[in-house]
Amino acid sequence: MFGYTEEQIAWFGLTFGVSAFMLYMVFIILQLARESKAGRFGTFVLLLGLGVGLLGFVLKGIIKYFMVGIVE
């Protein structure tokens, strides 16, 4: 499709698509904190509680990079 292989399209989608989705999730968490008037501590707790999964996903990629070398 448009001169790209399926592997290149999948890599692009997983790299940039998931990254964009994760940034959107952070926006949703911050919007939730603002609408609920959570304050600084409440916002921190929301980001900590809901953002731990996002952080784990990012750390998995970093660990994979250092263990395998260049990410496929």
Tab-separated table of N, CA, C and O in Angstrom:
chain	number	residue	atom	x	y	z
A	1	MET	N	0.848	-1.173	0.000
A	1	MET	CA	0.000	0.000	0.000
A	1	MET	C	0.893	1.236	0.000
A	1	MET	O	1.671	1.430	0.940
A	2	PHE	N	0.802	2.056	-1.013
A	2	PHE	CA	1.573	3.282	-1.172
A	2	PHE	C	3.072	3.037	-1.096
A	2	PHE	O	3.837	3.893	-0.661
A	3	GLY	N	3.524	1.846	-1.450
A	3	GLY	CA	4.938	1.530	-1.458
A	3	GLY	C	5.500	1.097	-0.123
A	3	GLY	O	6.713	0.965	0.027
A	4	TYR	N	4.653	0.894	0.874
A	4	TYR	CA	5.110	0.454	2.190
A	4	TYR	C	4.735	-1.006	2.398
A	4	TYR	O	3.698	-1.464	1.954
A	5	THR	N	5.577	-1.714	3.140
A	5	THR	CA	5.262	-3.103	3.451
A	5	THR	C	4.345	-3.159	4.669
A	5	THR	O	4.190	-2.171	5.402
A	6	GLU	N	3.771	-4.300	4.884
A	6	GLU	CA	2.900	-4.480	6.049
A	6	GLU	C	3.679	-4.287	7.345
A	6	GLU	O	3.167	-3.721	8.309
A	7	GLU	N	4.924	-4.727	7.354
A	7	GLU	CA	5.763	-4.582	8.548
A	7	GLU	C	6.012	-3.113	8.868
A	7	GLU	O	5.967	-2.711	10.033
A	8	GLN	N	6.269	-2.295	7.848
A	8	GLN	CA	6.513	-0.874	8.074
A	8	GLN	C	5.263	-0.164	8.587
A	8	GLN	O	5.340	0.677	9.476
A	9	ILE	N	4.124	-0.527	8.041
A	9	ILE	CA	2.867	0.083	8.492
A	9	ILE	C	2.570	-0.318	9.936
A	9	ILE	O	2.155	0.509	10.751
A	10	ALA	N	2.794	-1.590	10.270
A	10	ALA	CA	2.556	-2.053	11.641
A	10	ALA	C	3.504	-1.370	12.614
A	10	ALA	O	3.093	-0.958	13.708
A	11	TRP	N	4.777	-1.221	12.236
A	11	TRP	CA	5.743	-0.549	13.113
A	11	TRP	C	5.318	0.894	13.353
A	11	TRP	O	5.349	1.378	14.477
A	12	PHE	N	4.929	1.582	12.298
A	12	PHE	CA	4.497	2.976	12.420
A	12	PHE	C	3.277	3.081	13.326
A	12	PHE	O	3.214	3.933	14.209
A	13	GLY	N	2.301	2.213	13.115
A	13	GLY	CA	1.087	2.242	13.929
A	13	GLY	C	1.360	1.950	15.383
A	13	GLY	O	0.816	2.615	16.272
A	14	LEU	N	2.197	0.959	15.639
A	14	LEU	CA	2.494	0.614	17.028
A	14	LEU	C	3.343	1.684	17.701
A	14	LEU	O	3.176	1.962	18.887
A	15	THR	N	4.253	2.289	16.962
A	15	THR	CA	5.121	3.295	17.568
A	15	THR	C	4.385	4.607	17.782
A	15	THR	O	4.287	5.104	18.900
A	16	PHE	N	3.863	5.174	16.721
A	16	PHE	CA	3.252	6.495	16.813
A	16	PHE	C	1.786	6.439	17.220
A	16	PHE	O	1.313	7.330	17.940
A	17	GLY	N	1.077	5.418	16.787
A	17	GLY	CA	-0.329	5.299	17.156
A	17	GLY	C	-0.517	5.067	18.644
A	17	GLY	O	-1.332	5.734	19.289
A	18	VAL	N	0.242	4.141	19.191
A	18	VAL	CA	0.130	3.863	20.627
A	18	VAL	C	0.653	5.041	21.438
A	18	VAL	O	0.080	5.397	22.474
A	19	SER	N	1.703	5.698	20.974
A	19	SER	CA	2.223	6.881	21.671
A	19	SER	C	1.181	7.997	21.695
A	19	SER	O	0.975	8.644	22.736
A	20	ALA	N	0.525	8.231	20.573
A	20	ALA	CA	-0.521	9.256	20.521
A	20	ALA	C	-1.689	8.885	21.434
A	20	ALA	O	-2.249	9.739	22.128
A	21	PHE	N	-2.044	7.616	21.448
A	21	PHE	CA	-3.119	7.157	22.322
A	21	PHE	C	-2.754	7.346	23.794
A	21	PHE	O	-3.595	7.743	24.603
A	22	MET	N	-1.492	7.090	24.138
A	22	MET	CA	-1.053	7.263	25.524
A	22	MET	C	-1.089	8.742	25.923
A	22	MET	O	-1.503	9.079	27.041
A	23	LEU	N	-0.660	9.626	25.038
A	23	LEU	CA	-0.741	11.062	25.325
A	23	LEU	C	-2.192	11.503	25.490
A	23	LEU	O	-2.507	12.331	26.349
A	24	TYR	N	-3.075	10.946	24.683
A	24	TYR	CA	-4.497	11.260	24.811
A	24	TYR	C	-5.042	10.766	26.157
A	24	TYR	O	-5.865	11.447	26.777
A	25	MET	N	-4.571	9.624	26.620
A	25	MET	CA	-5.011	9.116	27.923
A	25	MET	C	-4.548	10.029	29.052
A	25	MET	O	-5.285	10.257	30.015
A	26	VAL	N	-3.328	10.574	28.940
A	26	VAL	CA	-2.851	11.532	29.947
A	26	VAL	C	-3.742	12.770	29.924
A	26	VAL	O	-4.109	13.307	30.973
A	27	PHE	N	-4.102	13.244	28.730
A	27	PHE	CA	-5.017	14.381	28.620
A	27	PHE	C	-6.350	14.072	29.304
A	27	PHE	O	-6.903	14.918	30.014
A	28	ILE	N	-6.874	12.873	29.117
A	28	ILE	CA	-8.143	12.486	29.739
A	28	ILE	C	-8.009	12.483	31.261
A	28	ILE	O	-8.898	12.949	31.978
A	29	ILE	N	-6.889	11.973	31.774
A	29	ILE	CA	-6.674	11.946	33.227
A	29	ILE	C	-6.626	13.363	33.778
A	29	ILE	O	-7.248	13.671	34.809
A	30	LEU	N	-5.901	14.253	33.100
A	30	LEU	CA	-5.817	15.644	33.553
A	30	LEU	C	-7.172	16.343	33.456
A	30	LEU	O	-7.527	17.140	34.333
A	31	GLN	N	-7.933	16.044	32.417
A	31	GLN	CA	-9.275	16.614	32.275
A	31	GLN	C	-10.185	16.118	33.397
A	31	GLN	O	-10.965	16.888	33.955
A	32	LEU	N	-10.077	14.853	33.743
A	32	LEU	CA	-10.853	14.287	34.839
A	32	LEU	C	-10.502	14.965	36.152
A	32	LEU	O	-11.383	15.304	36.949
A	33	ALA	N	-9.217	15.210	36.385
A	33	ALA	CA	-8.785	15.881	37.606
A	33	ALA	C	-9.314	17.306	37.656
A	33	ALA	O	-9.734	17.795	38.711
A	34	ARG	N	-9.294	17.985	36.526
A	34	ARG	CA	-9.758	19.371	36.497
A	34	ARG	C	-11.267	19.457	36.732
A	34	ARG	O	-11.740	20.290	37.503
A	35	GLU	N	-12.026	18.584	36.069
A	35	GLU	CA	-13.481	18.629	36.209
A	35	GLU	C	-13.948	18.212	37.599
A	35	GLU	O	-14.983	18.669	38.064
A	36	SER	N	-13.181	17.349	38.263
A	36	SER	CA	-13.571	16.913	39.602
A	36	SER	C	-13.003	17.827	40.680
A	36	SER	O	-13.234	17.583	41.866
A	37	LYS	N	-12.260	18.861	40.275
A	37	LYS	CA	-11.646	19.815	41.208
A	37	LYS	C	-10.829	19.066	42.255
A	37	LYS	O	-10.964	19.271	43.456
A	38	ALA	N	-9.945	18.209	41.778
A	38	ALA	CA	-9.192	17.326	42.655
A	38	ALA	C	-8.083	18.049	43.409
A	38	ALA	O	-7.644	17.575	44.444
A	39	GLY	N	-7.598	19.153	42.921
A	39	GLY	CA	-6.488	19.830	43.573
A	39	GLY	C	-5.165	19.182	43.166
A	39	GLY	O	-5.113	18.254	42.364
A	40	ARG	N	-4.088	19.695	43.748
A	40	ARG	CA	-2.758	19.178	43.369
A	40	ARG	C	-2.547	17.743	43.817
A	40	ARG	O	-2.059	16.912	43.060
A	41	PHE	N	-2.896	17.454	45.066
A	41	PHE	CA	-2.684	16.103	45.569
A	41	PHE	C	-3.586	15.103	44.856
A	41	PHE	O	-3.161	14.005	44.493
A	42	GLY	N	-4.840	15.481	44.636
A	42	GLY	CA	-5.758	14.596	43.925
A	42	GLY	C	-5.319	14.334	42.496
A	42	GLY	O	-5.432	13.220	41.989
A	43	THR	N	-4.803	15.366	41.842
A	43	THR	CA	-4.281	15.192	40.485
A	43	THR	C	-3.089	14.261	40.496
A	43	THR	O	-2.953	13.392	39.630
A	44	PHE	N	-2.211	14.414	41.493
A	44	PHE	CA	-1.058	13.526	41.621
A	44	PHE	C	-1.505	12.083	41.807
A	44	PHE	O	-0.972	11.171	41.173
A	45	VAL	N	-2.495	11.868	42.651
A	45	VAL	CA	-2.990	10.517	42.904
A	45	VAL	C	-3.614	9.932	41.638
A	45	VAL	O	-3.387	8.763	41.306
A	46	LEU	N	-4.375	10.739	40.904
A	46	LEU	CA	-4.961	10.253	39.652
A	46	LEU	C	-3.878	9.892	38.643
A	46	LEU	O	-3.938	8.841	38.002
A	47	LEU	N	-2.896	10.759	38.481
A	47	LEU	CA	-1.817	10.475	37.543
A	47	LEU	C	-1.017	9.254	37.983
A	47	LEU	O	-0.607	8.443	37.159
A	48	LEU	N	-0.789	9.131	39.289
A	48	LEU	CA	-0.046	7.984	39.794
A	48	LEU	C	-0.831	6.696	39.587
A	48	LEU	O	-0.316	5.719	39.030
A	49	GLY	N	-2.079	6.699	39.990
A	49	GLY	CA	-2.884	5.486	39.907
A	49	GLY	C	-3.197	5.061	38.493
A	49	GLY	O	-3.092	3.893	38.133
A	50	LEU	N	-3.595	6.011	37.664
A	50	LEU	CA	-3.994	5.673	36.306
A	50	LEU	C	-2.818	5.671	35.336
A	50	LEU	O	-2.878	5.051	34.288
A	51	GLY	N	-1.744	6.362	35.701
A	51	GLY	CA	-0.606	6.451	34.812
A	51	GLY	C	0.435	5.367	35.008
A	51	GLY	O	1.381	5.265	34.221
A	52	VAL	N	0.290	4.541	36.030
A	52	VAL	CA	1.271	3.483	36.281
A	52	VAL	C	1.288	2.481	35.121
A	52	VAL	O	2.349	2.016	34.717
A	53	GLY	N	0.135	2.186	34.567
A	53	GLY	CA	0.082	1.271	33.425
A	53	GLY	C	0.802	1.841	32.213
A	53	GLY	O	1.509	1.125	31.509
A	54	LEU	N	0.637	3.134	31.982
A	54	LEU	CA	1.335	3.784	30.872
A	54	LEU	C	2.835	3.760	31.100
A	54	LEU	O	3.613	3.499	30.176
A	55	LEU	N	3.244	4.036	32.313
A	55	LEU	CA	4.664	4.028	32.645
A	55	LEU	C	5.252	2.630	32.469
A	55	LEU	O	6.362	2.477	31.953
A	56	GLY	N	4.518	1.611	32.859
A	56	GLY	CA	4.979	0.236	32.684
A	56	GLY	C	5.171	-0.122	31.220
A	56	GLY	O	6.132	-0.794	30.856
A	57	PHE	N	4.268	0.362	30.378
A	57	PHE	CA	4.383	0.088	28.957
A	57	PHE	C	5.628	0.753	28.371
A	57	PHE	O	6.360	0.156	27.581
A	58	VAL	N	5.893	1.984	28.782
A	58	VAL	CA	7.085	2.703	28.303
A	58	VAL	C	8.349	2.025	28.815
A	58	VAL	O	9.310	1.824	28.063
A	59	LEU	N	8.370	1.651	30.087
A	59	LEU	CA	9.549	0.996	30.653
A	59	LEU	C	9.814	-0.349	29.990
A	59	LEU	O	10.967	-0.740	29.821
A	60	LYS	N	8.763	-1.044	29.593
A	60	LYS	CA	8.941	-2.318	28.893
A	60	LYS	C	9.710	-2.106	27.586
A	60	LYS	O	10.614	-2.867	27.253
A	61	GLY	N	9.373	-1.062	26.869
A	61	GLY	CA	10.083	-0.757	25.632
A	61	GLY	C	11.535	-0.376	25.869
A	61	GLY	O	12.429	-0.776	25.113
A	62	ILE	N	11.779	0.374	26.936
A	62	ILE	CA	13.152	0.781	27.257
A	62	ILE	C	13.986	-0.426	27.669
A	62	ILE	O	15.123	-0.599	27.215
A	63	ILE	N	13.418	-1.299	28.496
A	63	ILE	CA	14.131	-2.505	28.922
A	63	ILE	C	14.408	-3.398	27.725
A	63	ILE	O	15.504	-3.954	27.584
A	64	LYS	N	13.429	-3.532	26.846
A	64	LYS	CA	13.618	-4.341	25.636
A	64	LYS	C	14.736	-3.761	24.784
A	64	LYS	O	15.550	-4.507	24.232
A	65	TYR	N	14.804	-2.456	24.680
A	65	TYR	CA	15.845	-1.803	23.879
A	65	TYR	C	17.229	-2.142	24.415
A	65	TYR	O	18.141	-2.471	23.674
A	66	PHE	N	17.397	-2.078	25.731
A	66	PHE	CA	18.708	-2.339	26.319
A	66	PHE	C	19.073	-3.817	26.329
A	66	PHE	O	20.249	-4.166	26.280
A	67	MET	N	18.083	-4.692	26.392
A	67	MET	CA	18.378	-6.122	26.407
A	67	MET	C	18.631	-6.675	25.013
A	67	MET	O	19.516	-7.497	24.818
A	68	VAL	N	17.843	-6.228	24.032
A	68	VAL	CA	17.941	-6.784	22.679
A	68	VAL	C	18.842	-5.922	21.811
A	68	VAL	O	19.477	-6.422	20.897
A	69	GLY	N	18.920	-4.669	22.068
A	69	GLY	CA	19.664	-3.748	21.216
A	69	GLY	C	18.680	-2.880	20.472
A	69	GLY	O	17.748	-2.347	21.074
A	70	ILE	N	18.836	-2.771	19.195
A	70	ILE	CA	17.936	-1.950	18.405
A	70	ILE	C	16.585	-2.642	18.310
A	70	ILE	O	16.494	-3.814	17.984
A	71	VAL	N	15.529	-1.877	18.601
A	71	VAL	CA	14.180	-2.441	18.567
A	71	VAL	C	13.823	-2.762	17.127
A	71	VAL	O	14.065	-1.981	16.227
A	72	GLU	N	13.231	-3.930	16.955
A	72	GLU	CA	12.916	-4.384	15.598
A	72	GLU	C	12.047	-3.386	14.906
A	72	GLU	O	10.997	-3.133	14.950
